[in-house]
Coordinates of C-alpha atoms in Angstrom, one line a residue:
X225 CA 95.6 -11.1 -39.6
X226 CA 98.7 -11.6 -41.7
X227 CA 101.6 -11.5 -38.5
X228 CA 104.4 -9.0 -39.1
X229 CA 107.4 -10.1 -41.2
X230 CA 110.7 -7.9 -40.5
X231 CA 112.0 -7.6 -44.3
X232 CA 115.4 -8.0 -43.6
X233 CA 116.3 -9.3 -46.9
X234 CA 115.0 -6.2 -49.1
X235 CA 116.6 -3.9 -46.0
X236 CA 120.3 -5.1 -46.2
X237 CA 120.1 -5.2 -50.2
X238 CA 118.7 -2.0 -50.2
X239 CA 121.8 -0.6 -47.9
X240 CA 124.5 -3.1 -49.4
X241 CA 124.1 -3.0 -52.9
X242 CA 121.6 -0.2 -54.0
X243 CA 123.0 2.5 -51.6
X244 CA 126.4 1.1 -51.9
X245 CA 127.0 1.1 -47.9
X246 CA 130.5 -0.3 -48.7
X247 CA 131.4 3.2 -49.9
X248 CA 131.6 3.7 -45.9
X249 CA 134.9 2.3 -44.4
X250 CA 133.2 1.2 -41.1
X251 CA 130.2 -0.5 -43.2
X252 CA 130.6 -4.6 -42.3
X253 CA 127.5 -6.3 -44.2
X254 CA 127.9 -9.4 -42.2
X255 CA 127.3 -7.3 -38.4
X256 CA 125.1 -5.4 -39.7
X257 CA 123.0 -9.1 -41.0
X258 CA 124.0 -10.2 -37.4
X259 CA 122.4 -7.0 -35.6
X260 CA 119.3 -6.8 -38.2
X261 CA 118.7 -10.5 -37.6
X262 CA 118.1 -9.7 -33.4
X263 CA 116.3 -6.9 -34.4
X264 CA 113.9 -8.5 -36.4
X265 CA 113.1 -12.0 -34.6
X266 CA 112.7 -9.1 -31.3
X267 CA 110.3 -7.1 -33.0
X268 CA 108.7 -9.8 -34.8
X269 CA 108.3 -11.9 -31.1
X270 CA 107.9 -8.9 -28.6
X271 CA 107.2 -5.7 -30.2
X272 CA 104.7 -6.5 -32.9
X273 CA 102.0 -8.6 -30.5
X274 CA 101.2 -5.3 -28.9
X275 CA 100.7 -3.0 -31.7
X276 CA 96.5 -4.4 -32.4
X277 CA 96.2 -4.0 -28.6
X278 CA 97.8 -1.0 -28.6
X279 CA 95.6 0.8 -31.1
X280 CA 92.4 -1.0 -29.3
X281 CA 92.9 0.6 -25.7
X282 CA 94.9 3.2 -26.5
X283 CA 96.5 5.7 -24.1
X284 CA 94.8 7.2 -20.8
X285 CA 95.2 10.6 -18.4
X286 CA 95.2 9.8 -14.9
X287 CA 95.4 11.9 -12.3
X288 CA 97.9 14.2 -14.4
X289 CA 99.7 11.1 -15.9
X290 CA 100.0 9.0 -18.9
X291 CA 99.0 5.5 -18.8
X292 CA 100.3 3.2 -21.6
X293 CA 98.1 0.7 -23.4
X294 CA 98.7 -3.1 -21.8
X295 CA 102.2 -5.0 -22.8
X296 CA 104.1 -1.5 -23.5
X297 CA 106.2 -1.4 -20.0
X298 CA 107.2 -5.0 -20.4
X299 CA 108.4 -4.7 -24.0
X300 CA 110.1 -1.6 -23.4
X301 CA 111.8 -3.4 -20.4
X302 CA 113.3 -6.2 -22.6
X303 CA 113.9 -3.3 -24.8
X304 CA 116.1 -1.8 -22.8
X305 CA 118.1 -4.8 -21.6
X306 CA 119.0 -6.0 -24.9
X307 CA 120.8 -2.3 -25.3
X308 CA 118.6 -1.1 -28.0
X309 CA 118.1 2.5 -26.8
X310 CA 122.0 3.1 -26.8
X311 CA 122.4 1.7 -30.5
X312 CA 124.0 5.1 -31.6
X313 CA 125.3 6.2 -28.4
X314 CA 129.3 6.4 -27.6
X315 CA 130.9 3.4 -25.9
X316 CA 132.4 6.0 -22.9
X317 CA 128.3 6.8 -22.1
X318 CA 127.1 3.3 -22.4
X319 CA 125.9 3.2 -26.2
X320 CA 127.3 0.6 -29.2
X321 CA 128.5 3.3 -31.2
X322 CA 126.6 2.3 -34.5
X323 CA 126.2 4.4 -37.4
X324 CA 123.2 5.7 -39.1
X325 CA 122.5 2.7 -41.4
X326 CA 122.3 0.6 -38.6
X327 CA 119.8 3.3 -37.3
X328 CA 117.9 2.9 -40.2
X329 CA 117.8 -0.3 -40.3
X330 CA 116.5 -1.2 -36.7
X331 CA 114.3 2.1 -37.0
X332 CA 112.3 0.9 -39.9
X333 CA 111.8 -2.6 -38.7
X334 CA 110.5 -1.3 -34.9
X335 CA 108.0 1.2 -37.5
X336 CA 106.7 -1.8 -39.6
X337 CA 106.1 -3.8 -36.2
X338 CA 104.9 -0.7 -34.2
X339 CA 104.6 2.9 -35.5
X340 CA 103.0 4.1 -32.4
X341 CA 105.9 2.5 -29.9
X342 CA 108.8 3.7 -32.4
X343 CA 107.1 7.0 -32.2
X344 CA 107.6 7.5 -28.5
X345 CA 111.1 5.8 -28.3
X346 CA 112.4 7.2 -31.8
X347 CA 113.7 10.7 -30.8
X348 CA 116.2 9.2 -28.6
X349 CA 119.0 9.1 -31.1
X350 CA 118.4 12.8 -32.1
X351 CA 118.7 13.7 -28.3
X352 CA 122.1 12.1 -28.3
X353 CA 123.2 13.6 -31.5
X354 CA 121.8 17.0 -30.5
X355 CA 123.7 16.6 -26.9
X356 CA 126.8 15.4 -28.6
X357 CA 126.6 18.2 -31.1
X358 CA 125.8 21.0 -28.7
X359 CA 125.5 20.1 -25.2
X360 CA 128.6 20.9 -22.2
X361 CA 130.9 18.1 -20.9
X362 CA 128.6 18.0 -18.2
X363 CA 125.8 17.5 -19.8
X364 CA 126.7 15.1 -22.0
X365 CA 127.8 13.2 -18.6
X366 CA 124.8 14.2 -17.2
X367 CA 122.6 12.9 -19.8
X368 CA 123.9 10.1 -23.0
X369 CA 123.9 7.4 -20.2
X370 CA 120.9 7.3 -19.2
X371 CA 119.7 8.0 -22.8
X372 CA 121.7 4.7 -24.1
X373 CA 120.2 2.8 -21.0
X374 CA 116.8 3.2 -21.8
X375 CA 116.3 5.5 -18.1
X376 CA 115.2 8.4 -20.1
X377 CA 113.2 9.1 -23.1
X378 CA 113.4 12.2 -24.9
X379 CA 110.8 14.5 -26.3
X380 CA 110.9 17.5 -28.9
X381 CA 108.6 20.4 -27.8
X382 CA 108.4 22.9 -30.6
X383 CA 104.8 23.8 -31.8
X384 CA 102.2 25.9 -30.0
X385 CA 98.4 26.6 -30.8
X386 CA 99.0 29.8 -32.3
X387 CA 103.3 28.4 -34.0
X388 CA 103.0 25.3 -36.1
X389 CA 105.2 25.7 -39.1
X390 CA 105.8 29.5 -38.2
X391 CA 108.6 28.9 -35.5
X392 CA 108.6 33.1 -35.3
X393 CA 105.5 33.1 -33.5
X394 CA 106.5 30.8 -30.3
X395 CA 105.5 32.1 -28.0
X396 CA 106.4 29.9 -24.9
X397 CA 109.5 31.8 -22.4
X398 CA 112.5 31.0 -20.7
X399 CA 113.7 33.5 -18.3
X400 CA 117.1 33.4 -16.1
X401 CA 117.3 31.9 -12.8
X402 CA 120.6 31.5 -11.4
X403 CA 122.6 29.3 -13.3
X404 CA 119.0 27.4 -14.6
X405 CA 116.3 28.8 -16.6
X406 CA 112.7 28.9 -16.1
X407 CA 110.5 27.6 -18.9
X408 CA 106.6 28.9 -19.1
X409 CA 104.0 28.4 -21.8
X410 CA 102.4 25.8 -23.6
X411 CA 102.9 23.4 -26.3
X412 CA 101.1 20.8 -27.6
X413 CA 101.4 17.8 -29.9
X414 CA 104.0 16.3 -28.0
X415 CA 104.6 12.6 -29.2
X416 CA 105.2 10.8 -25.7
X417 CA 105.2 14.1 -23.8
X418 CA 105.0 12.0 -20.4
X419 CA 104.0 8.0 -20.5
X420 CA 105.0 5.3 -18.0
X421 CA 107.7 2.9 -19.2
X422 CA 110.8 5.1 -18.5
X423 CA 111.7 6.6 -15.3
X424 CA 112.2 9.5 -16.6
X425 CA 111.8 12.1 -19.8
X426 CA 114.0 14.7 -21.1
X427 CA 112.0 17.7 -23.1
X428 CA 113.9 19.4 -25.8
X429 CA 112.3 22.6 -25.2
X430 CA 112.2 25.3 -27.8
X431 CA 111.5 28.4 -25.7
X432 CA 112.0 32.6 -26.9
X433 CA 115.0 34.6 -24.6
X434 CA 114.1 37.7 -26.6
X435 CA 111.9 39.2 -28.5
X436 CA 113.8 39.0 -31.9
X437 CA 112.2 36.7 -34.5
X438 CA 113.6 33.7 -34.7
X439 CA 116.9 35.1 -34.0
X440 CA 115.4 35.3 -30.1
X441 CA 114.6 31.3 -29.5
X442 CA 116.8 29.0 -27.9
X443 CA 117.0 25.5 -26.7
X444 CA 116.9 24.2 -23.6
X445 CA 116.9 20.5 -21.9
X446 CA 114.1 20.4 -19.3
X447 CA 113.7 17.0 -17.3
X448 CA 110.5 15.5 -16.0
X449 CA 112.7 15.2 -12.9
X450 CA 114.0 18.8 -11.0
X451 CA 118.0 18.5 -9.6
X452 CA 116.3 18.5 -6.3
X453 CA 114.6 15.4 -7.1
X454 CA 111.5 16.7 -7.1
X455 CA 109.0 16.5 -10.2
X456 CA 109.6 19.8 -12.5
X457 CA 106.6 21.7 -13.4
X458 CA 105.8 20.3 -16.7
X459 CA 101.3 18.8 -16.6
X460 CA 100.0 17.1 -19.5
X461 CA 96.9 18.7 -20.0
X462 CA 95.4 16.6 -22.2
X463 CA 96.1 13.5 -24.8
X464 CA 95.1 14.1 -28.4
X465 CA 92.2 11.8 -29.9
X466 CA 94.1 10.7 -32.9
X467 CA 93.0 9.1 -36.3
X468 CA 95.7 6.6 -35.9
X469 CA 98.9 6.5 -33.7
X470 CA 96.4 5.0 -30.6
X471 CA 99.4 3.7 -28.3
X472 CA 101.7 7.2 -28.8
X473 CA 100.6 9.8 -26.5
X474 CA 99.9 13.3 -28.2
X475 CA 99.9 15.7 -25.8
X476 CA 99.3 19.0 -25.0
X477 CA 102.0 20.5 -22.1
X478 CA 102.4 23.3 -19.7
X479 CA 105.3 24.3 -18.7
X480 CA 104.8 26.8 -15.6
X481 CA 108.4 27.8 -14.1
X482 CA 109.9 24.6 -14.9
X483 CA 113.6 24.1 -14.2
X484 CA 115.8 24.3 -17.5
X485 CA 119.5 24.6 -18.8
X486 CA 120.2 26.3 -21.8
X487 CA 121.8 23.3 -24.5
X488 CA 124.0 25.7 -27.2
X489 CA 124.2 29.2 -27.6
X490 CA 121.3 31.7 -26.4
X491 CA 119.5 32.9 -29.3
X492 CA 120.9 29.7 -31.9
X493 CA 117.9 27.6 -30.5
X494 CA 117.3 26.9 -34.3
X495 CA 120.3 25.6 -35.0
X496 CA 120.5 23.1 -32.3
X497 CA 117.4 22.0 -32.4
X498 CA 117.6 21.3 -36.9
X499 CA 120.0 18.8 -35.7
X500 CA 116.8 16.9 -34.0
X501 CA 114.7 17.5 -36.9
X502 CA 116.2 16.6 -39.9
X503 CA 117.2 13.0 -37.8
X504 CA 113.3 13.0 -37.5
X505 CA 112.5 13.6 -41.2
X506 CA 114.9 11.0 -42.4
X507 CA 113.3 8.6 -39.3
X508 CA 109.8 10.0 -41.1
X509 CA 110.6 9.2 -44.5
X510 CA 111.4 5.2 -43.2
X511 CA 108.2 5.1 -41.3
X512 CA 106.5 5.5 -44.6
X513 CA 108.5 3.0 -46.1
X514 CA 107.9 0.7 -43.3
X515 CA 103.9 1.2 -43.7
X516 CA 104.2 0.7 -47.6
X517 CA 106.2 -2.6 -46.9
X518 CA 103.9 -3.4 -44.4
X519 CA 100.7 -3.1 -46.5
X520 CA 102.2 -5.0 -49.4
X521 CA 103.3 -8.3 -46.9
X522 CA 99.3 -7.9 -46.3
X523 CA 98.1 -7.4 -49.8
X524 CA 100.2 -10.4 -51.1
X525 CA 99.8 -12.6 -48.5
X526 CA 95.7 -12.2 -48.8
X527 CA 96.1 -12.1 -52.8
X528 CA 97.8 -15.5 -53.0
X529 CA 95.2 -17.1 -50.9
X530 CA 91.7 -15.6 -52.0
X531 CA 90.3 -17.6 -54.4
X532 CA 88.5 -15.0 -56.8
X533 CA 87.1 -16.2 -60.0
X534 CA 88.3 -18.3 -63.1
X535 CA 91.5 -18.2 -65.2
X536 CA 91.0 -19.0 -68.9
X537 CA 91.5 -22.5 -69.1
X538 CA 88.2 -22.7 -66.4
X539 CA 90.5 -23.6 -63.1
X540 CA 89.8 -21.8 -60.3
X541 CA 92.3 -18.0 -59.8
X542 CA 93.9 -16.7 -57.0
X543 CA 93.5 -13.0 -56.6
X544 CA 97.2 -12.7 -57.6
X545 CA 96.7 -14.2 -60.9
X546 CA 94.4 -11.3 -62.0
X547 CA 96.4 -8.7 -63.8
X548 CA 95.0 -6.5 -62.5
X549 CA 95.6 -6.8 -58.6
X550 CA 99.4 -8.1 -59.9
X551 CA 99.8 -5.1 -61.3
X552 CA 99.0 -3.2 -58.0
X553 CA 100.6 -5.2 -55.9
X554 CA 103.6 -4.9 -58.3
X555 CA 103.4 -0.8 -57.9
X556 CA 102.9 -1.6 -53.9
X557 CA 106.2 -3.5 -53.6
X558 CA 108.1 -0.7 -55.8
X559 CA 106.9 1.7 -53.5
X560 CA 108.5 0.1 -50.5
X561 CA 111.2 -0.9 -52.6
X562 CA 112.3 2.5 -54.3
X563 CA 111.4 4.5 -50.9
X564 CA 113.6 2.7 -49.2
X565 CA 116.3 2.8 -51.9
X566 CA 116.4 6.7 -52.1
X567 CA 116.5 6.9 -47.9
X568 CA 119.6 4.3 -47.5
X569 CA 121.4 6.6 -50.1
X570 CA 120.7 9.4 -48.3
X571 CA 121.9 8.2 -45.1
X572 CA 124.5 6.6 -47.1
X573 CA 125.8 10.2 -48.4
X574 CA 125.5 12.0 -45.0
X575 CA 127.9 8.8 -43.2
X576 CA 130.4 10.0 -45.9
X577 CA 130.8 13.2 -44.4
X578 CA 131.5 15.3 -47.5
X579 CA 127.8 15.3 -49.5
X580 CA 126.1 17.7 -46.9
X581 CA 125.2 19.7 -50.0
X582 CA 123.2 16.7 -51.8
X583 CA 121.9 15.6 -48.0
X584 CA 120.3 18.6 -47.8
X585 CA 118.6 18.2 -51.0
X586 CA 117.8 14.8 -50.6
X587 CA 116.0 15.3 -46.8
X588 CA 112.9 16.8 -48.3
X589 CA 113.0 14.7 -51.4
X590 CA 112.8 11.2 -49.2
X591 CA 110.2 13.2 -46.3
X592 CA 107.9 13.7 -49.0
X593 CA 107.8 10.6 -51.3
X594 CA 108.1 7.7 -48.6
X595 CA 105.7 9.5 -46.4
X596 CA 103.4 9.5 -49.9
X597 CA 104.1 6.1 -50.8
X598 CA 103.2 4.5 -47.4
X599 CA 99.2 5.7 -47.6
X600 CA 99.7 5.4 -51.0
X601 CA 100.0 1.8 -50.5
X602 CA 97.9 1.4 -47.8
X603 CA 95.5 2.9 -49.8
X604 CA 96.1 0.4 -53.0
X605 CA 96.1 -2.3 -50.3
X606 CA 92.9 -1.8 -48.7
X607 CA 91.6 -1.5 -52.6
X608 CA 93.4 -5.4 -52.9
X609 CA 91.2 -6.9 -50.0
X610 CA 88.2 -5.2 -51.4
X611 CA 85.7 -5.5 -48.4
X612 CA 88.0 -6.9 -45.9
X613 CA 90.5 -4.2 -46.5
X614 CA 87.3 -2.0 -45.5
X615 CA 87.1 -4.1 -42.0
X616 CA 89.2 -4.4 -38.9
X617 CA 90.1 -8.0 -39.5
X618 CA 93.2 -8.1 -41.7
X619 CA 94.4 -4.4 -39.7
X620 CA 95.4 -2.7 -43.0
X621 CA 93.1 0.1 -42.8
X622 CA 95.2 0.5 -39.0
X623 CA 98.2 0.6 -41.7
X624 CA 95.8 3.4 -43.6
X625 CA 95.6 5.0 -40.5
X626 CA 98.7 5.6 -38.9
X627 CA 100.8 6.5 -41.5
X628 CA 98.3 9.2 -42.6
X629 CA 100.2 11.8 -39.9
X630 CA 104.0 10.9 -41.6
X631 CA 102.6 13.6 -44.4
X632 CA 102.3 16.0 -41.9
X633 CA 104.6 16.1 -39.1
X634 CA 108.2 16.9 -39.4
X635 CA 107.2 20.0 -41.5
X636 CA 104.1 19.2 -43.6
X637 CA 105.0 18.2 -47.2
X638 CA 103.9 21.0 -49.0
X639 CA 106.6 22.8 -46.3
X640 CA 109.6 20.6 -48.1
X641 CA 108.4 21.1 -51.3
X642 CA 108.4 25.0 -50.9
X643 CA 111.7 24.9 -49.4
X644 CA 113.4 22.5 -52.0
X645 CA 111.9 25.4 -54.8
X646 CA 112.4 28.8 -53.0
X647 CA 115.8 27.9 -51.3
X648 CA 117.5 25.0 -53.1
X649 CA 116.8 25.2 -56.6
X650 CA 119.3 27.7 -57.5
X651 CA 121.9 27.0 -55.1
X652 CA 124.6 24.4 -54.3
X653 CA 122.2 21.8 -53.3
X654 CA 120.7 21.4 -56.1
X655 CA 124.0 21.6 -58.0
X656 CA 124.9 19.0 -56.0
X657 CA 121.5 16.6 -57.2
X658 CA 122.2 17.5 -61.0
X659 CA 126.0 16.6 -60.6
X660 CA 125.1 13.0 -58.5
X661 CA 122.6 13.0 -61.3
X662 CA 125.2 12.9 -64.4
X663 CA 127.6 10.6 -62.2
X664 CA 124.7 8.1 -62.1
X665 CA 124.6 8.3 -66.0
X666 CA 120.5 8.5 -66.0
X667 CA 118.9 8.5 -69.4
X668 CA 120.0 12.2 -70.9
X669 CA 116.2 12.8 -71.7
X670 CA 115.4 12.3 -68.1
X671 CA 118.1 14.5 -66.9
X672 CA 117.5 17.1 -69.5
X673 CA 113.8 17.2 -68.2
X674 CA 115.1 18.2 -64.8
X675 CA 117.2 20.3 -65.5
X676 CA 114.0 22.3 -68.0
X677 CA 112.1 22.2 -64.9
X678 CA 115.1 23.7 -62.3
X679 CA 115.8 26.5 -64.8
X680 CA 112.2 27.2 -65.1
X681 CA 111.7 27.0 -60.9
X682 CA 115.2 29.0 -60.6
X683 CA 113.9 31.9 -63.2
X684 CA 110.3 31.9 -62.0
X685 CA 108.8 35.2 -60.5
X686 CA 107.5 33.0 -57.2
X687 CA 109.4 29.8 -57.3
X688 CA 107.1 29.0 -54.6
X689 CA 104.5 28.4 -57.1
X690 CA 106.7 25.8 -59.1
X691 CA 107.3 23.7 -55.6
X692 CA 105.5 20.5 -56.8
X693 CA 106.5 20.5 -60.1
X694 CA 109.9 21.1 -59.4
X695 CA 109.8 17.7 -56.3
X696 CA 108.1 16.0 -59.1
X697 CA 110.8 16.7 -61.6
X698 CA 113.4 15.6 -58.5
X699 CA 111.7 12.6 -57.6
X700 CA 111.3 11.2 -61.0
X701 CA 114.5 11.6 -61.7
X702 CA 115.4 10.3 -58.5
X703 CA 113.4 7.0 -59.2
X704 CA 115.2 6.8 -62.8
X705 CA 119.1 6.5 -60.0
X706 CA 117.3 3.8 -58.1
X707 CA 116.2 2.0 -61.5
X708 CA 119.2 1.8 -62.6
X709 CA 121.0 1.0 -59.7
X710 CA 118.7 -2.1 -58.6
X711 CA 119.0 -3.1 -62.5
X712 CA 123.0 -3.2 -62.3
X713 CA 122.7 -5.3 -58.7
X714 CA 119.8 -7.4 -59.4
X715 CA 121.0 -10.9 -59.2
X716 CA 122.0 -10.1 -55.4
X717 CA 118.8 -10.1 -54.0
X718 CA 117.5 -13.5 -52.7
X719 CA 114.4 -12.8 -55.3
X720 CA 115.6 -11.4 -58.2
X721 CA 112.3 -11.9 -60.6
X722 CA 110.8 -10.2 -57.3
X723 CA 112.7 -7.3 -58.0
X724 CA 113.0 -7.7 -62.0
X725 CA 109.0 -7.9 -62.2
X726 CA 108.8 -4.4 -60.1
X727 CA 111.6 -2.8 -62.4
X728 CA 109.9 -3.9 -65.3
X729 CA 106.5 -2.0 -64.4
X730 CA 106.2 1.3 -66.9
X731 CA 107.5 4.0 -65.5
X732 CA 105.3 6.4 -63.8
X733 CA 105.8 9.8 -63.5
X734 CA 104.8 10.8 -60.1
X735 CA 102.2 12.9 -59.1
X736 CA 101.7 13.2 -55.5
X737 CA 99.2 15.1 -53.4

């Protein structure tokens, strides 16, 4: 087993030099070192030793509750008293106040150590952003600090069995009850939907007030705890058997009359609860990064140390030394690299404050290439240990496994690649991409190429039917911004013929599922 390496170095590069985080005034690259460096050598000691036993035991029902695997309380204990569930929260509820690049830094790391453990701590900081956004005075006091302390874990409840993407057929009800609400129905795939390392868990409940459409859903905050103190009517019914994901409980909920309070307007339920989401898909598109990462520090580590065959002069070869598997490897490590490139920009643009038009085009861009990327790479990785990649021994085919779902949740690609087509491709946002395009100064043949492909997607009959095409289009000529980026900043990173021999690889269009 190769042990889990936070890659700190290629993380603050990524933010400082290819994302430019100094555009931001609050951006200080020597904190941010100082916070990623406590991160890491904490995930690194305590949250990455649990992750194999994790996915071993996995989680457990008993007696209507969810049992954790063994070592998940006690990490999430020293979790909490170092402060890490507050990261983003506001000094006056107990939080450090950071931004989202900090976010994204910790949040990848915590992935790469532990996908399953990130998953059921990671919608935290969209519960604080959603309250902070939405919620009353006095639920924002009622709430962010026991959110930032690490008392309270937050959930998002949105899909049903008969409402996945199709948020028009939810079916689950709140009805009035005094100044509360009372939430029935049932959801299910609820990622840490109860579990036993906080004291208490707040459901962001998507639930229908009327009958119209999606014009008749609103959000509501529903905790596992009633104001009486007694438990709210919320059963797990049952934990998923997953491919993957072993130590995040799935699970299938009823809510029968539990006790609710409406967060935002009735009837704008949507609009609160996007503020969750799209936090989630960028989160997403850094848990593929993290699981491409992740399966190249196993690839390369196993490469330079298999002894495979002969080079030409007779002496004995390490795997790397074949062309070949350098040559994979190579395309691993620019997956990780150029995934989490395109992310940190992203995040980068929406800290400015004045690019929500290219943020919105960006979201579906990064959900749907990191989250490719990461089994990509897991998938080239297993391919590098041959026969051992096949076995449990080495744990990349865990890698294979868990970041399999990152495709689907958070709106399934195909989803994003509709949307960028059908609602973006004739429309400010992706005005927006085509002008950050000719700022960058990108080749004019690959710009020109986009812009064929957006004309022909803006013009079509169905635009729907030129969704991959047209995300193939964006993310090539995304990848051509990152390229020349890292190119002009090369000689910052700690291994620049690291990063010179990726850039160097011919460029390959990408394809996708």
């Amino acid at each position: 087993m190769t042990p889990f390496v936070a890659p700190l170095d290629d993380i603050l590069f990524s933010l400082h030099h290819v994302a430019r985080a100094p555009l931001i005034a609050a951006w200080d690259h020597d904190f941010a070192a100082e916070i990623g460096k406590h991160f890491a050598a904490f995930a690194e000691g305590e949250i990455a030793p649990i992750d194999e036993i994790g996915d071993q035991e996995g989680c457990r029902l008993e007696n209507g509750r969810v049992r954790l695997p063994s070592g998940c309380k006690e990490m999430y204990t020293a979790y909490c008293e170092q402060g890490w569930p507050g990261l983003t929260a506001p000094g006056e509820f107990g939080g450090q106040a950071q931004d989202a690049l900090i976010l994204a830094m910790t949040s990848e790391i915590f992935s790469g150590a532990n996908h399953s453990m990130q998953m059921v701590t990671g919608l935290v900081p969209g519960a604080i952003r959603t309250l902070l956004n939405f919620g009353t005075d006095a639920q924002k006091d009622r709430f962010l600090p026991s959110l930032a302390s690490g008392e309270t874990i937050a959930t998002m409840c949105l899909t049903e069995p008969s409402a996945g993407s199709d948020l028009s057929r939810i079916t689950c009800r709140a009805v009035p009850d005094g100044a509360q609400w009372q939430i029935s129905g049932e959801k299910i795939f609820i990622s840490g939907g109860d579990q036993d390392i906080s004291d208490e868990i707040l459901h962001l409940v998507l639930a229908r007030t009327s009958d119209n459409g999606v014009k008749g859903l609103s959000l509501f905050l529903c905790p596992s705890t009633k104001t009486d103190g007694t438990r709210n009517a919320v059963k797990v019914t049952r934990i998923e058997e997953k491919m993957g994901l072993h130590a995040s409980p799935t699970c299938q909920m009823l809510f029968d009359g539990a006790e609710a309070e409406l967060i935002g307007e009735e009837g704008r339920g949507l609009a609160a609860m996007f503020t969750m989401m799209n936090h989630a898909r960028g989160d997403v598109a850094l848990q593929g990064v993290a699981h491409a990462a992740r399966a190249y520090q196993i690839a390369a580590a196993y490469a330079v140390d298999r002894v495979q065959g002969r080079l030409s002069d007779g002496s004995p070869a390490r795997l790397d030394q074949h062309a070949d598997v350098r040559r994979i490897l190579d395309a691993m490590d620019r997956y990780a690299l150029f995934g989490r490139a395109m992310t940190h920009m992203a995040f980068v643009a929406m800290e400015r404050g004045d690019q929500g038009a290219l943020v919105e085009f960006l979201t579906p861009l990064i959900k749907v290439f990191c989250t490719e990327a990461g089994m990509r790479s897991a998938e080239l990785g297993i391919q590098v240990l041959g026969g051992y990649g096949f076995l449990r021994e080495y744990r990349i085919e865990q890698t294979y496994r868990d970041a399999r779902i990152t495709a689907i949740y958070e709106g399934a690609n195909g989803i994003h690649k509709r949307m960028l087509a059908t609602r973006m491709a004739q429309g400010p946002s992706s005005d927006a991409f085509e002008q950050m395009l000719i700022d960058e100064g990108i080749e004019t043949n690959a710009l020109a190429q986009w812009q064929c492909i957006r004309a022909e997607t803006a013009n079509h009959t169905d635009p729907a039917e030129m969704a991959h095409r047209f995300i193939q289009a964006s993310i090539d000529a995304m990848q051509a911004v990152v390229h020349k980026r890292m190119s002009d900043c090369v000689e910052a990173h700690p291994d620049p013929d690291r990063i010179r021999r990726v850039l160097a690889l011919d460029p390959e269009p990408w394809r996708g599922m």
